[in-house]
Amino acid sequence: MTDAPDDRTSFADLGLRPELLRALSGLGYEEPTPIQREAIAPLSQGRDLLGQAATGTGKTAAFALPVLQRMGSRTDREPYALVLVPTRELAVQVSEAVHRYGRELGARVLPIYGGQPIGRQLRVLEHGVDVVVATPGRAVDHLNRGTLKLESLQVVVLDEADEMLDMGFAEDLDTILAETPSQRQTVLFSATMPPRIDRLARQHLTDPVRITIGRERTEPGEAPRVRQSAYVVPRAHKPAALGRVLDVEAPTAAIVFCRTRDEVDQLTETLNGRGYRAESLHGGISQEQRDRVMARLRNGTADLLVATDVAARGLDVEQLTHVVNYNVPSAPESYVHRIGRVGRAGREGVAITLAEPREHGMLKTIERVTKQRIAVEKVPTIADLRARRLELTRAALHESLLEDDLEGFRVVVETLADEFDVMEVALAAVKLAHEATGAAADEEEIPDVTHRVERREQQGPRRERRPRPPSAGMTRLFVGAGRSAGIRPQDLVGAIAGEARLPGRDIGAIEIADRFSLVEVPESAAQQVISALRGASIKGRKVTVRRERDDPR
Ligand code: AMP
């Protein structure tokens, strides 16, 4: 098969500065992901953009690279770009990404989020920053203190906007955007596009470019015959999880897709350490080496090929039985394209995908687009592995018994049989044979997070997180109305802000269950909020409000 990807645009084709191209190459990125291909050029020209994309698509670089491209090196004190994100984790992650991409440009990046001492943030802001990555609550704090100045801001990015609205940040977003110049560029990314995101976009974006990842559906019949499964694994456990899955699957020949060059090299080393014969293939490998690798795979001296998409292009391996996605692919088309390498000529192939818990949404998108189910399975446990390895030893012994060359060993068994039962002798021999396969090494158990993701799915996207103690200094209140009464986070924020005069940013995490809701408020204001809400109505009805008992369910 010769792969003919519809588009082979490179980062250089997108017109990025040499400083950025060098940074990307240093990170081992070989080509833009689909969302980057579509977003980078218009954003670099200053257009507004409304993008529907989940984690795992490469959306962070899709907005960060154009910001850096337009910004260049500067020495001004006030920020050039503000990225608003729903959580502290994302603030840190996005800051790190911007920092990595903008290193050569000397980009000054500052994450600001609640819970972090404000002193350091003040010092950095005082010195001057280029890109601020903030949670909305903390950004409003800084605006009120006069420590964050947005008058010369050129770009605002709303990242994971649906999450921000779910968390009750709508009002804060309005406050922040009102402080920015009206001719600024505005970028909005959201995993879902409910009407309220549409409203937000209509209000704050001007003639935006629209991008959706995962809208096209593949035609029935296009998808190959492939058994598809996925494993949800925390990042730190991915190498071990892959090793186990491969041990159990025992592929004849497999290709493992990675995102970057470095990932390819590291994983190849890990897999070789585990006893596989793995070869790596990426854009930094010469044609000559490539031919050698392919020959080894074809004649069976290698059983695993670890590769990036770019390097695997045009590759045709008849024997391939398994395709493994070490990460969730950046777009459904890429998934379809990769798994098209197995399951040909009427044989059933196997496609395996490893996803981090936060990439679970992307798996769902792929299922929707391909109209095929991807079964989420449990990573084999140590017990599963032992059973599987014993089975392999048993099969090897079985084979040995069928061969006719055991006579030479008779004397060993006979002498031992004077002293021990023959069964005992056989057991000791099996033990030796089993250990000789190198299967004895004990490993750590990998935490099973599948059920967490599944539970989240049953309850709707953002309603996990229980039981969990409230944040420091906060008290959780029980409000006797929930989703079934049409309660949304903004209703609670509205009621609390309106009735108890508590500013929206002082309100902590909000959870909405079917029959009730939980809201975190500062301990010092809890009584005041309870009294105020008891006299008021939410969505036209009186509701119970009290401090949360241990478990209201
Ligand atoms: P995101 O969807 O922004 O969370 O990105 C998902 C992951 O893909 C991150 O680990 C990025 O470092 C990585 N990534 C983003 N763009 C590329 C690219 N063009 N090539 C390889 N990896 C990428």
mmCIF file of C-alpha atoms in Angstrom, residues 129-286:
data_model
loop_
_atom_site.group_PDB
_atom_site.id
_atom_site.type_symbol
_atom_site.label_atom_id
_atom_site.label_comp_id
_atom_site.label_asym_id
_atom_site.label_seq_id
_atom_site.Cartn_x
_atom_site.Cartn_y
_atom_site.Cartn_z
ATOM 1 C CA VAL A 129 5.759 39.363 30.548
ATOM 2 C CA ASP A 130 4.717 38.454 27.030
ATOM 3 C CA VAL A 131 2.200 35.696 27.552
ATOM 4 C CA VAL A 132 0.021 35.264 30.636
ATOM 5 C CA VAL A 133 -1.761 31.951 31.071
ATOM 6 C CA ALA A 134 -4.420 32.339 33.729
ATOM 7 C CA THR A 135 -7.474 30.861 35.316
ATOM 8 C CA PRO A 136 -10.288 33.446 35.068
ATOM 9 C CA GLY A 137 -10.741 33.930 38.826
ATOM 10 C CA ARG A 138 -7.134 34.802 39.450
ATOM 11 C CA ALA A 139 -6.965 36.999 36.363
ATOM 12 C CA VAL A 140 -9.881 39.059 37.740
ATOM 13 C CA ASP A 141 -8.069 39.351 41.084
ATOM 14 C CA HIS A 142 -5.040 40.811 39.344
ATOM 15 C CA LEU A 143 -7.191 43.145 37.271
ATOM 16 C CA ASN A 144 -8.846 44.460 40.440
ATOM 17 C CA ARG A 145 -5.500 44.995 42.102
ATOM 18 C CA GLY A 146 -4.264 46.799 39.049
ATOM 19 C CA THR A 147 -1.372 44.353 38.725
ATOM 20 C CA LEU A 148 -2.469 42.918 35.381
ATOM 21 C CA LYS A 149 -2.796 45.482 32.611
ATOM 22 C CA LEU A 150 -4.488 44.500 29.409
ATOM 23 C CA GLU A 151 -4.529 47.775 27.509
ATOM 24 C CA SER A 152 -1.872 46.731 25.023
ATOM 25 C CA LEU A 153 -3.031 43.139 24.710
ATOM 26 C CA GLN A 154 -3.096 41.835 21.129
ATOM 27 C CA VAL A 155 -4.450 38.310 21.545
ATOM 28 C CA VAL A 156 -6.896 36.568 23.877
ATOM 29 C CA VAL A 157 -7.233 32.792 23.797
ATOM 30 C CA LEU A 158 -10.127 31.038 25.537
ATOM 31 C CA ASP A 159 -8.933 27.454 25.883
ATOM 32 C CA GLU A 160 -11.416 24.720 26.843
ATOM 33 C CA ALA A 161 -14.122 27.367 26.889
ATOM 34 C CA ASP A 162 -16.898 24.844 27.597
ATOM 35 C CA GLU A 163 -15.095 23.793 30.774
ATOM 36 C CA MET A 164 -14.719 27.396 31.843
ATOM 37 C CA LEU A 165 -18.448 28.004 31.434
ATOM 38 C CA ASP A 166 -19.258 24.759 33.250
ATOM 39 C CA MET A 167 -17.162 25.944 36.129
ATOM 40 C CA GLY A 168 -19.147 29.153 36.415
ATOM 41 C CA PHE A 169 -16.538 31.500 34.968
ATOM 42 C CA ALA A 170 -18.879 33.205 32.447
ATOM 43 C CA GLU A 171 -19.050 36.442 34.370
ATOM 44 C CA ASP A 172 -15.294 36.537 34.930
ATOM 45 C CA LEU A 173 -14.699 36.043 31.220
ATOM 46 C CA ASP A 174 -16.936 39.020 30.461
ATOM 47 C CA THR A 175 -15.105 41.142 33.025
ATOM 48 C CA ILE A 176 -11.725 40.223 31.573
ATOM 49 C CA LEU A 177 -12.669 40.671 27.933
ATOM 50 C CA ALA A 178 -14.168 44.087 28.709
ATOM 51 C CA GLU A 179 -10.696 45.200 29.856
ATOM 52 C CA THR A 180 -9.014 44.291 26.587
ATOM 53 C CA PRO A 181 -8.691 46.435 23.446
ATOM 54 C CA SER A 182 -11.608 45.898 21.095
ATOM 55 C CA GLN A 183 -9.363 45.332 18.061
ATOM 56 C CA ARG A 184 -7.596 42.392 19.727
ATOM 57 C CA GLN A 185 -7.467 38.954 18.097
ATOM 58 C CA THR A 186 -9.677 36.390 19.822
ATOM 59 C CA VAL A 187 -9.297 32.620 19.673
ATOM 60 C CA LEU A 188 -11.773 30.204 21.207
ATOM 61 C CA PHE A 189 -11.218 26.474 21.551
ATOM 62 C CA SER A 190 -13.815 24.163 22.980
ATOM 63 C CA ALA A 191 -14.263 20.392 22.956
ATOM 64 C CA THR A 192 -18.021 20.781 22.561
ATOM 65 C CA MET A 193 -20.121 23.460 20.894
ATOM 66 C CA PRO A 194 -23.297 23.891 22.937
ATOM 67 C CA PRO A 195 -25.416 27.011 22.255
ATOM 68 C CA ARG A 196 -23.815 28.973 25.065
ATOM 69 C CA ILE A 197 -20.397 28.622 23.433
ATOM 70 C CA ASP A 198 -21.964 29.864 20.239
ATOM 71 C CA ARG A 199 -23.292 32.838 22.142
ATOM 72 C CA LEU A 200 -19.911 33.542 23.679
ATOM 73 C CA ALA A 201 -18.340 33.366 20.224
ATOM 74 C CA ARG A 202 -20.932 35.673 18.662
ATOM 75 C CA GLN A 203 -20.372 38.174 21.406
ATOM 76 C CA HIS A 204 -16.579 38.269 21.413
ATOM 77 C CA LEU A 205 -15.282 36.986 18.058
ATOM 78 C CA THR A 206 -15.228 38.897 14.789
ATOM 79 C CA ASP A 207 -15.773 36.970 11.570
ATOM 80 C CA PRO A 208 -13.973 33.913 12.911
ATOM 81 C CA VAL A 209 -12.475 31.069 10.907
ATOM 82 C CA ARG A 210 -14.259 27.895 12.023
ATOM 83 C CA ILE A 211 -12.453 24.605 12.459
ATOM 84 C CA THR A 212 -13.865 21.279 13.558
ATOM 85 C CA ILE A 213 -11.782 18.212 14.147
ATOM 86 C CA GLY A 214 -13.728 15.039 13.642
ATOM 87 C CA ARG A 215 -16.785 16.118 11.737
ATOM 88 C CA GLU A 216 -16.382 14.110 8.571
ATOM 89 C CA ARG A 217 -17.614 10.582 8.790
ATOM 90 C CA THR A 218 -15.980 7.732 6.989
ATOM 91 C CA GLU A 219 -18.121 5.889 4.507
ATOM 92 C CA PRO A 220 -19.279 2.459 5.619
ATOM 93 C CA GLY A 221 -17.121 -0.148 3.954
ATOM 94 C CA GLU A 222 -14.105 2.109 4.070
ATOM 95 C CA ALA A 223 -13.072 0.930 7.484
ATOM 96 C CA PRO A 224 -11.068 -2.274 7.509
ATOM 97 C CA ARG A 225 -11.820 -5.449 9.444
ATOM 98 C CA VAL A 226 -9.973 -4.766 12.603
ATOM 99 C CA ARG A 227 -10.471 -5.731 16.223
ATOM 100 C CA GLN A 228 -10.171 -2.411 18.000
ATOM 101 C CA SER A 229 -9.454 -1.886 21.648
ATOM 102 C CA ALA A 230 -8.124 0.821 23.911
ATOM 103 C CA TYR A 231 -6.508 1.011 27.311
ATOM 104 C CA VAL A 232 -6.813 4.050 29.537
ATOM 105 C CA VAL A 233 -3.520 4.463 31.350
ATOM 106 C CA PRO A 234 -1.898 7.269 33.353
ATOM 107 C CA ARG A 235 1.069 8.651 31.442
ATOM 108 C CA ALA A 236 3.727 7.384 33.842
ATOM 109 C CA HIS A 237 2.575 3.804 33.365
ATOM 110 C CA LYS A 238 2.342 3.782 29.594
ATOM 111 C CA PRO A 239 5.620 2.022 28.766
ATOM 112 C CA ALA A 240 4.863 -0.783 31.238
ATOM 113 C CA ALA A 241 1.259 -1.028 30.073
ATOM 114 C CA LEU A 242 2.321 -1.333 26.456
ATOM 115 C CA GLY A 243 4.808 -4.052 27.391
ATOM 116 C CA ARG A 244 2.092 -6.047 29.096
ATOM 117 C CA VAL A 245 -0.440 -5.628 26.339
ATOM 118 C CA LEU A 246 2.146 -6.801 23.830
ATOM 119 C CA ASP A 247 3.073 -9.753 26.043
ATOM 120 C CA VAL A 248 -0.530 -10.867 26.080
ATOM 121 C CA GLU A 249 -1.248 -10.120 22.418
ATOM 122 C CA ALA A 250 1.999 -11.683 21.219
ATOM 123 C CA PRO A 251 1.894 -10.046 17.762
ATOM 124 C CA THR A 252 3.757 -11.586 14.847
ATOM 125 C CA ALA A 253 4.656 -8.149 13.567
ATOM 126 C CA ALA A 254 3.437 -4.844 14.911
ATOM 127 C CA ILE A 255 3.875 -1.180 14.262
ATOM 128 C CA VAL A 256 3.742 1.198 17.226
ATOM 129 C CA PHE A 257 2.948 4.832 16.378
ATOM 130 C CA CYS A 258 4.433 7.614 18.486
ATOM 131 C CA ARG A 259 4.043 11.391 18.339
ATOM 132 C CA THR A 260 7.637 12.539 18.322
ATOM 133 C CA ARG A 261 11.128 11.402 17.410
ATOM 134 C CA ASP A 262 12.232 11.305 21.043
ATOM 135 C CA GLU A 263 9.252 9.204 21.986
ATOM 136 C CA VAL A 264 10.160 6.735 19.229
ATOM 137 C CA ASP A 265 13.737 6.430 20.458
ATOM 138 C CA GLN A 266 12.789 6.045 24.109
ATOM 139 C CA LEU A 267 10.097 3.502 23.497
ATOM 140 C CA THR A 268 12.299 1.422 21.235
ATOM 141 C CA GLU A 269 14.845 1.232 24.021
ATOM 142 C CA THR A 270 12.221 0.265 26.617
ATOM 143 C CA LEU A 271 10.792 -2.461 24.410
ATOM 144 C CA ASN A 272 14.197 -3.890 23.605
ATOM 145 C CA GLY A 273 14.870 -3.972 27.337
ATOM 146 C CA ARG A 274 11.736 -6.030 27.682
ATOM 147 C CA GLY A 275 12.994 -8.630 25.270
ATOM 148 C CA TYR A 276 11.307 -7.453 22.089
ATOM 149 C CA ARG A 277 13.215 -6.949 18.897
ATOM 150 C CA ALA A 278 12.124 -3.393 18.220
ATOM 151 C CA GLU A 279 13.422 -1.059 15.532
ATOM 152 C CA SER A 280 12.828 2.669 15.322
ATOM 153 C CA LEU A 281 11.813 4.658 12.300
ATOM 154 C CA HIS A 282 11.440 8.428 12.205
ATOM 155 C CA GLY A 283 12.210 11.439 10.057
ATOM 156 C CA GLY A 284 15.779 11.632 11.313
ATOM 157 C CA ILE A 285 16.670 8.208 9.897
ATOM 158 C CA SER A 286 18.512 7.812 6.604
#
